[in-house]
mmCIF file of C-alpha atoms (C1' of nucleotides) in Angstrom:
data_model
loop_
_atom_site.group_PDB
_atom_site.id
_atom_site.type_symbol
_atom_site.label_atom_id
_atom_site.label_comp_id
_atom_site.label_asym_id
_atom_site.label_seq_id
_atom_site.Cartn_x
_atom_site.Cartn_y
_atom_site.Cartn_z
ATOM 1 C CA UNK A 1 92.887 -72.449 24.911
ATOM 2 C CA UNK A 2 95.311 -73.197 22.104
ATOM 3 C CA UNK A 3 95.061 -73.094 18.331
ATOM 4 C CA UNK A 4 96.241 -75.712 15.865
ATOM 5 C CA UNK A 5 96.356 -76.646 12.231
ATOM 6 C CA UNK A 6 95.871 -80.176 10.995
ATOM 7 C CA UNK A 7 96.434 -81.329 7.433
ATOM 8 C CA UNK A 8 94.378 -83.840 5.580
ATOM 9 C CA UNK A 9 94.170 -85.047 2.022
ATOM 10 C CA UNK A 10 90.549 -84.516 1.077
ATOM 11 C CA UNK A 11 90.617 -87.619 -1.120
ATOM 12 C CA UNK A 12 91.220 -89.553 2.080
ATOM 13 C CA UNK A 13 89.249 -87.512 4.614
ATOM 14 C CA UNK A 14 87.825 -84.102 3.814
ATOM 15 C CA UNK A 15 86.142 -81.301 5.689
ATOM 16 C CA UNK A 16 82.865 -82.491 4.194
ATOM 17 C CA UNK A 17 83.519 -85.968 5.510
ATOM 18 C CA UNK A 18 83.924 -84.447 8.975
ATOM 19 C CA UNK A 19 80.686 -82.465 8.630
ATOM 20 C CA UNK A 20 78.857 -85.597 7.532
ATOM 21 C CA UNK A 21 80.190 -87.680 10.425
ATOM 22 C CA UNK A 22 77.816 -88.489 13.298
ATOM 23 C CA UNK A 23 77.444 -85.342 15.386
ATOM 24 C CA UNK A 24 79.953 -83.727 12.989
ATOM 25 C CA UNK A 25 82.595 -85.506 15.016
ATOM 26 C CA UNK A 26 85.347 -87.886 13.986
ATOM 27 C CA UNK A 27 88.472 -89.480 15.424
ATOM 28 C CA UNK A 28 91.595 -87.975 13.899
ATOM 29 C CA UNK A 29 93.447 -91.218 13.466
ATOM 30 C CA UNK A 30 96.411 -92.302 11.392
ATOM 31 C CA UNK A 31 98.916 -89.703 12.633
ATOM 32 C CA UNK A 32 102.260 -91.518 12.441
ATOM 33 C CA UNK A 33 104.793 -88.847 13.198
ATOM 34 C CA UNK A 34 106.214 -88.352 16.666
ATOM 35 C CA UNK A 35 106.262 -84.592 16.671
ATOM 36 C CA UNK A 36 102.655 -84.483 15.545
ATOM 37 C CA UNK A 37 101.718 -87.206 18.009
ATOM 38 C CA UNK A 38 103.345 -85.312 20.844
ATOM 39 C CA UNK A 39 101.347 -82.174 20.119
ATOM 40 C CA UNK A 40 98.130 -84.177 20.186
ATOM 41 C CA UNK A 41 99.080 -86.254 23.207
ATOM 42 C CA UNK A 42 100.655 -83.581 25.372
ATOM 43 C CA UNK A 43 99.139 -80.286 24.318
ATOM 44 C CA UNK A 44 95.742 -80.753 22.738
ATOM 45 C CA UNK A 45 93.139 -79.763 25.311
ATOM 46 C CA UNK A 46 89.388 -79.973 25.290
ATOM 47 C CA UNK A 47 87.855 -77.055 23.330
ATOM 48 C CA UNK A 48 91.095 -76.147 21.554
ATOM 49 C CA UNK A 49 90.376 -74.940 18.040
ATOM 50 C CA UNK A 50 91.865 -76.425 14.900
ATOM 51 C CA UNK A 51 92.182 -75.194 11.349
ATOM 52 C CA UNK A 52 91.495 -78.025 8.927
ATOM 53 C CA UNK A 53 93.854 -77.775 5.950
ATOM 54 C CA UNK A 54 93.431 -79.604 2.666
ATOM 55 C CA UNK A 55 96.710 -80.785 1.154
ATOM 56 C CA UNK A 56 97.488 -82.394 -2.190
ATOM 57 C CA UNK A 57 94.711 -80.500 -3.900
ATOM 58 C CA UNK A 58 94.628 -77.362 -5.972
ATOM 59 C CA UNK A 59 94.711 -75.042 -4.245
ATOM 60 C CA UNK A 60 95.929 -76.318 -0.895
ATOM 61 C CA UNK A 61 93.914 -74.338 1.650
ATOM 62 C CA UNK A 62 92.496 -73.926 5.119
ATOM 63 C CA UNK A 63 88.836 -74.773 4.746
ATOM 64 C CA UNK A 64 87.272 -74.951 8.184
ATOM 65 C CA UNK A 65 87.493 -74.857 11.955
ATOM 66 C CA UNK A 66 87.107 -77.861 14.203
ATOM 67 C CA UNK A 67 87.119 -78.171 17.958
ATOM 68 C CA UNK A 68 88.740 -80.771 20.171
ATOM 69 C CA UNK A 69 85.923 -82.684 21.853
ATOM 70 C CA UNK A 70 88.002 -85.536 23.247
ATOM 71 C CA UNK A 71 91.614 -85.396 24.291
ATOM 72 C CA UNK A 72 94.229 -87.921 23.184
ATOM 73 C CA UNK A 73 93.611 -91.630 23.542
ATOM 74 C CA UNK A 74 95.219 -94.647 21.882
ATOM 75 C CA UNK A 75 94.767 -94.754 18.111
ATOM 76 C CA UNK A 76 92.545 -97.740 17.532
ATOM 77 C CA UNK A 77 93.385 -97.897 13.824
ATOM 78 C CA UNK A 78 96.880 -99.097 14.736
ATOM 79 C CA UNK A 79 95.346 -102.286 16.138
ATOM 80 C CA UNK A 80 93.186 -102.995 13.111
ATOM 81 C CA UNK A 81 94.929 -105.337 10.674
ATOM 82 C CA UNK A 82 92.560 -104.206 7.936
ATOM 83 C CA UNK A 83 93.301 -100.523 8.404
ATOM 84 C CA UNK A 84 95.857 -98.817 6.247
ATOM 85 C CA UNK A 85 97.095 -97.262 9.468
ATOM 86 C CA UNK A 86 97.659 -100.653 11.043
ATOM 87 C CA UNK A 87 100.929 -100.651 12.982
ATOM 88 C CA UNK A 88 101.672 -103.841 14.830
ATOM 89 C CA UNK A 89 105.067 -102.635 16.010
ATOM 90 C CA UNK A 90 103.474 -99.736 17.852
ATOM 91 C CA UNK A 91 101.475 -102.041 20.092
ATOM 92 C CA UNK A 92 102.551 -102.830 23.606
ATOM 93 C CA UNK A 93 100.312 -104.491 26.169
ATOM 94 C CA UNK A 94 97.489 -104.195 23.696
ATOM 95 C CA UNK A 95 97.795 -100.431 23.367
ATOM 96 C CA UNK A 96 99.385 -98.462 20.536
ATOM 97 C CA UNK A 97 101.861 -95.688 21.213
ATOM 98 C CA UNK A 98 100.030 -93.639 18.608
ATOM 99 C CA UNK A 99 97.152 -91.475 19.724
ATOM 100 C CA UNK A 100 94.151 -89.811 18.179
ATOM 101 C CA UNK A 101 91.834 -87.032 19.275
ATOM 102 C CA UNK A 102 88.185 -86.477 18.449
ATOM 103 C CA UNK A 103 87.317 -83.279 16.650
ATOM 104 C CA UNK A 104 84.005 -81.698 15.764
ATOM 105 C CA UNK A 105 83.353 -79.452 12.791
ATOM 106 C CA UNK A 106 82.257 -76.057 14.085
ATOM 107 C CA UNK A 107 82.562 -73.651 11.136
ATOM 108 C CA UNK A 108 83.354 -73.908 7.481
ATOM 109 C CA UNK A 109 85.280 -70.847 6.358
ATOM 110 C CA UNK A 110 82.981 -68.773 4.151
ATOM 111 C CA UNK A 111 86.072 -68.133 2.043
ATOM 112 C CA UNK A 112 88.737 -70.805 2.135
ATOM 113 C CA UNK A 113 92.234 -69.444 2.660
ATOM 114 C CA UNK A 114 94.747 -70.818 0.197
ATOM 115 C CA UNK A 115 98.388 -71.550 0.816
ATOM 116 C CA UNK A 116 99.401 -68.806 -1.602
ATOM 117 C CA UNK A 117 97.273 -66.327 0.359
ATOM 118 C CA UNK A 118 98.901 -67.447 3.589
ATOM 119 C CA UNK A 119 102.305 -66.865 2.028
ATOM 120 C CA UNK A 120 101.374 -63.384 0.869
ATOM 121 C CA UNK A 121 99.956 -62.172 4.145
ATOM 122 C CA UNK A 122 101.923 -60.037 6.518
ATOM 123 C CA UNK A 123 101.934 -61.565 9.986
ATOM 124 C CA UNK A 124 101.861 -65.164 8.842
ATOM 125 C CA UNK A 125 105.525 -65.432 7.867
ATOM 126 C CA UNK A 126 106.314 -67.726 10.764
ATOM 127 C CA UNK A 127 103.660 -70.309 10.036
ATOM 128 C CA UNK A 128 105.177 -73.713 9.449
ATOM 129 C CA UNK A 129 102.662 -74.568 6.771
ATOM 130 C CA UNK A 130 104.066 -71.861 4.496
ATOM 131 C CA UNK A 131 107.558 -73.327 4.546
ATOM 132 C CA UNK A 132 108.632 -75.416 1.578
ATOM 133 C CA UNK A 133 109.313 -79.027 2.478
ATOM 134 C CA UNK A 134 107.537 -78.707 5.821
ATOM 135 C CA UNK A 135 105.390 -81.791 6.213
ATOM 136 C CA UNK A 136 104.408 -81.742 9.876
ATOM 137 C CA UNK A 137 100.717 -82.627 9.826
ATOM 138 C CA UNK A 138 99.845 -81.167 13.225
ATOM 139 C CA UNK A 139 101.113 -77.665 13.874
ATOM 140 C CA UNK A 140 100.603 -75.002 16.532
ATOM 141 C CA UNK A 141 99.055 -71.714 15.412
ATOM 142 C CA UNK A 142 99.710 -68.426 17.203
ATOM 143 C CA UNK A 143 96.691 -66.441 18.419
ATOM 144 C CA UNK A 144 97.640 -63.544 16.150
ATOM 145 C CA UNK A 145 97.778 -65.923 13.167
ATOM 146 C CA UNK A 146 94.459 -67.419 14.126
ATOM 147 C CA UNK A 147 92.829 -63.995 14.167
ATOM 148 C CA UNK A 148 94.273 -62.967 10.810
ATOM 149 C CA UNK A 149 93.190 -66.161 9.094
ATOM 150 C CA UNK A 150 89.681 -66.102 10.562
ATOM 151 C CA UNK A 151 89.324 -62.606 9.212
ATOM 152 C CA UNK A 152 90.621 -63.630 5.778
ATOM 153 C CA UNK A 153 88.238 -66.570 5.811
ATOM 154 C CA UNK A 154 85.240 -64.340 6.378
ATOM 155 C CA UNK A 155 84.630 -65.197 10.000
ATOM 156 C CA UNK A 156 85.070 -61.681 11.328
ATOM 157 C CA UNK A 157 86.100 -61.524 14.947
ATOM 158 C CA UNK A 158 85.772 -65.250 15.473
ATOM 159 C CA UNK A 159 89.214 -65.788 17.043
ATOM 160 C CA UNK A 160 89.024 -67.441 20.397
ATOM 161 C CA UNK A 161 85.410 -66.522 20.684
ATOM 162 C CA UNK A 162 82.328 -68.542 21.220
ATOM 163 C CA UNK A 163 81.959 -71.061 18.406
ATOM 164 C CA UNK A 164 78.219 -70.706 18.719
ATOM 165 C CA UNK A 165 78.434 -67.032 17.793
ATOM 166 C CA UNK A 166 80.997 -66.626 15.062
ATOM 167 C "C1'" DG B 1 125.175 -93.911 16.782
ATOM 168 C "C1'" DC B 2 126.133 -93.242 11.880
ATOM 169 C "C1'" DC B 3 124.167 -92.941 7.539
ATOM 170 C "C1'" DA B 4 122.499 -95.093 3.087
ATOM 171 C "C1'" DA B 5 118.396 -96.833 1.519
ATOM 172 C "C1'" DC B 6 113.807 -96.547 1.568
ATOM 173 C "C1'" DG B 7 108.980 -94.893 1.934
ATOM 174 C "C1'" DT B 8 106.038 -90.849 2.353
ATOM 175 C "C1'" DT B 9 104.481 -86.115 1.910
ATOM 176 C "C1'" DG B 10 102.700 -82.530 -0.576
ATOM 177 C "C1'" DG B 11 103.422 -78.498 -3.784
ATOM 178 C "C1'" DC B 12 103.554 -78.019 -8.347
ATOM 179 C "C1'" DG C 1 102.110 -87.780 -12.067
ATOM 180 C "C1'" DC C 2 106.687 -85.893 -10.852
ATOM 181 C "C1'" DC C 3 110.082 -85.404 -7.651
ATOM 182 C "C1'" DA C 4 112.490 -82.731 -3.829
ATOM 183 C "C1'" DA C 5 112.400 -82.702 0.858
ATOM 184 C "C1'" DC C 6 111.793 -85.069 4.679
ATOM 185 C "C1'" DG C 7 111.374 -88.845 8.403
ATOM 186 C "C1'" DT C 8 112.260 -93.628 9.491
ATOM 187 C "C1'" DT C 9 114.634 -97.952 9.297
ATOM 188 C "C1'" DG C 10 118.169 -101.148 9.865
ATOM 189 C "C1'" DG C 11 122.874 -102.907 8.861
ATOM 190 C "C1'" DC C 12 127.108 -102.205 10.558
#
DNA sequence: GCCAACGTTGGC
DNA sequence: GCCAACGTTGGC
């Protein structure tokens, strides 16, 4: 199992929006960056765990943990002319080159972990999200980083464990 | 295949 | 809301 971080602007789609979705599950659509797409398409596996990160808010922070419940499939929003993610040029034979995954909210962090906290914490120096100018919206997270952040977020020994028993 | 222009991201 | 950093586009 692998760990990931995905960014979202809560004004557009927040952790609460995910929790309120049917079965706490939503399609993570609208990713329009090849590096991010490739992570989702090639490396996201069923049951992988994902930190949900709120950007463009004060403070930017990791707020919850989601789980991959469906692996990559074509991003339907690219085909929808009314969607802001519509991308006609990405369509070939009726299928977009962009993909989405379905994720399910599994645990809100009791204490959200802010970007400034991430930057201050020993062991997280290599995280992409802490780097200025880094805008990749889907990023891998190392197991050691996952464990540290779960602990900071108040989830104890959650890392890699059973989501049913945090 | 270069690179200037452009649009977007995201911390501040 | 600003704007630096970044990724993409398209003319050449």
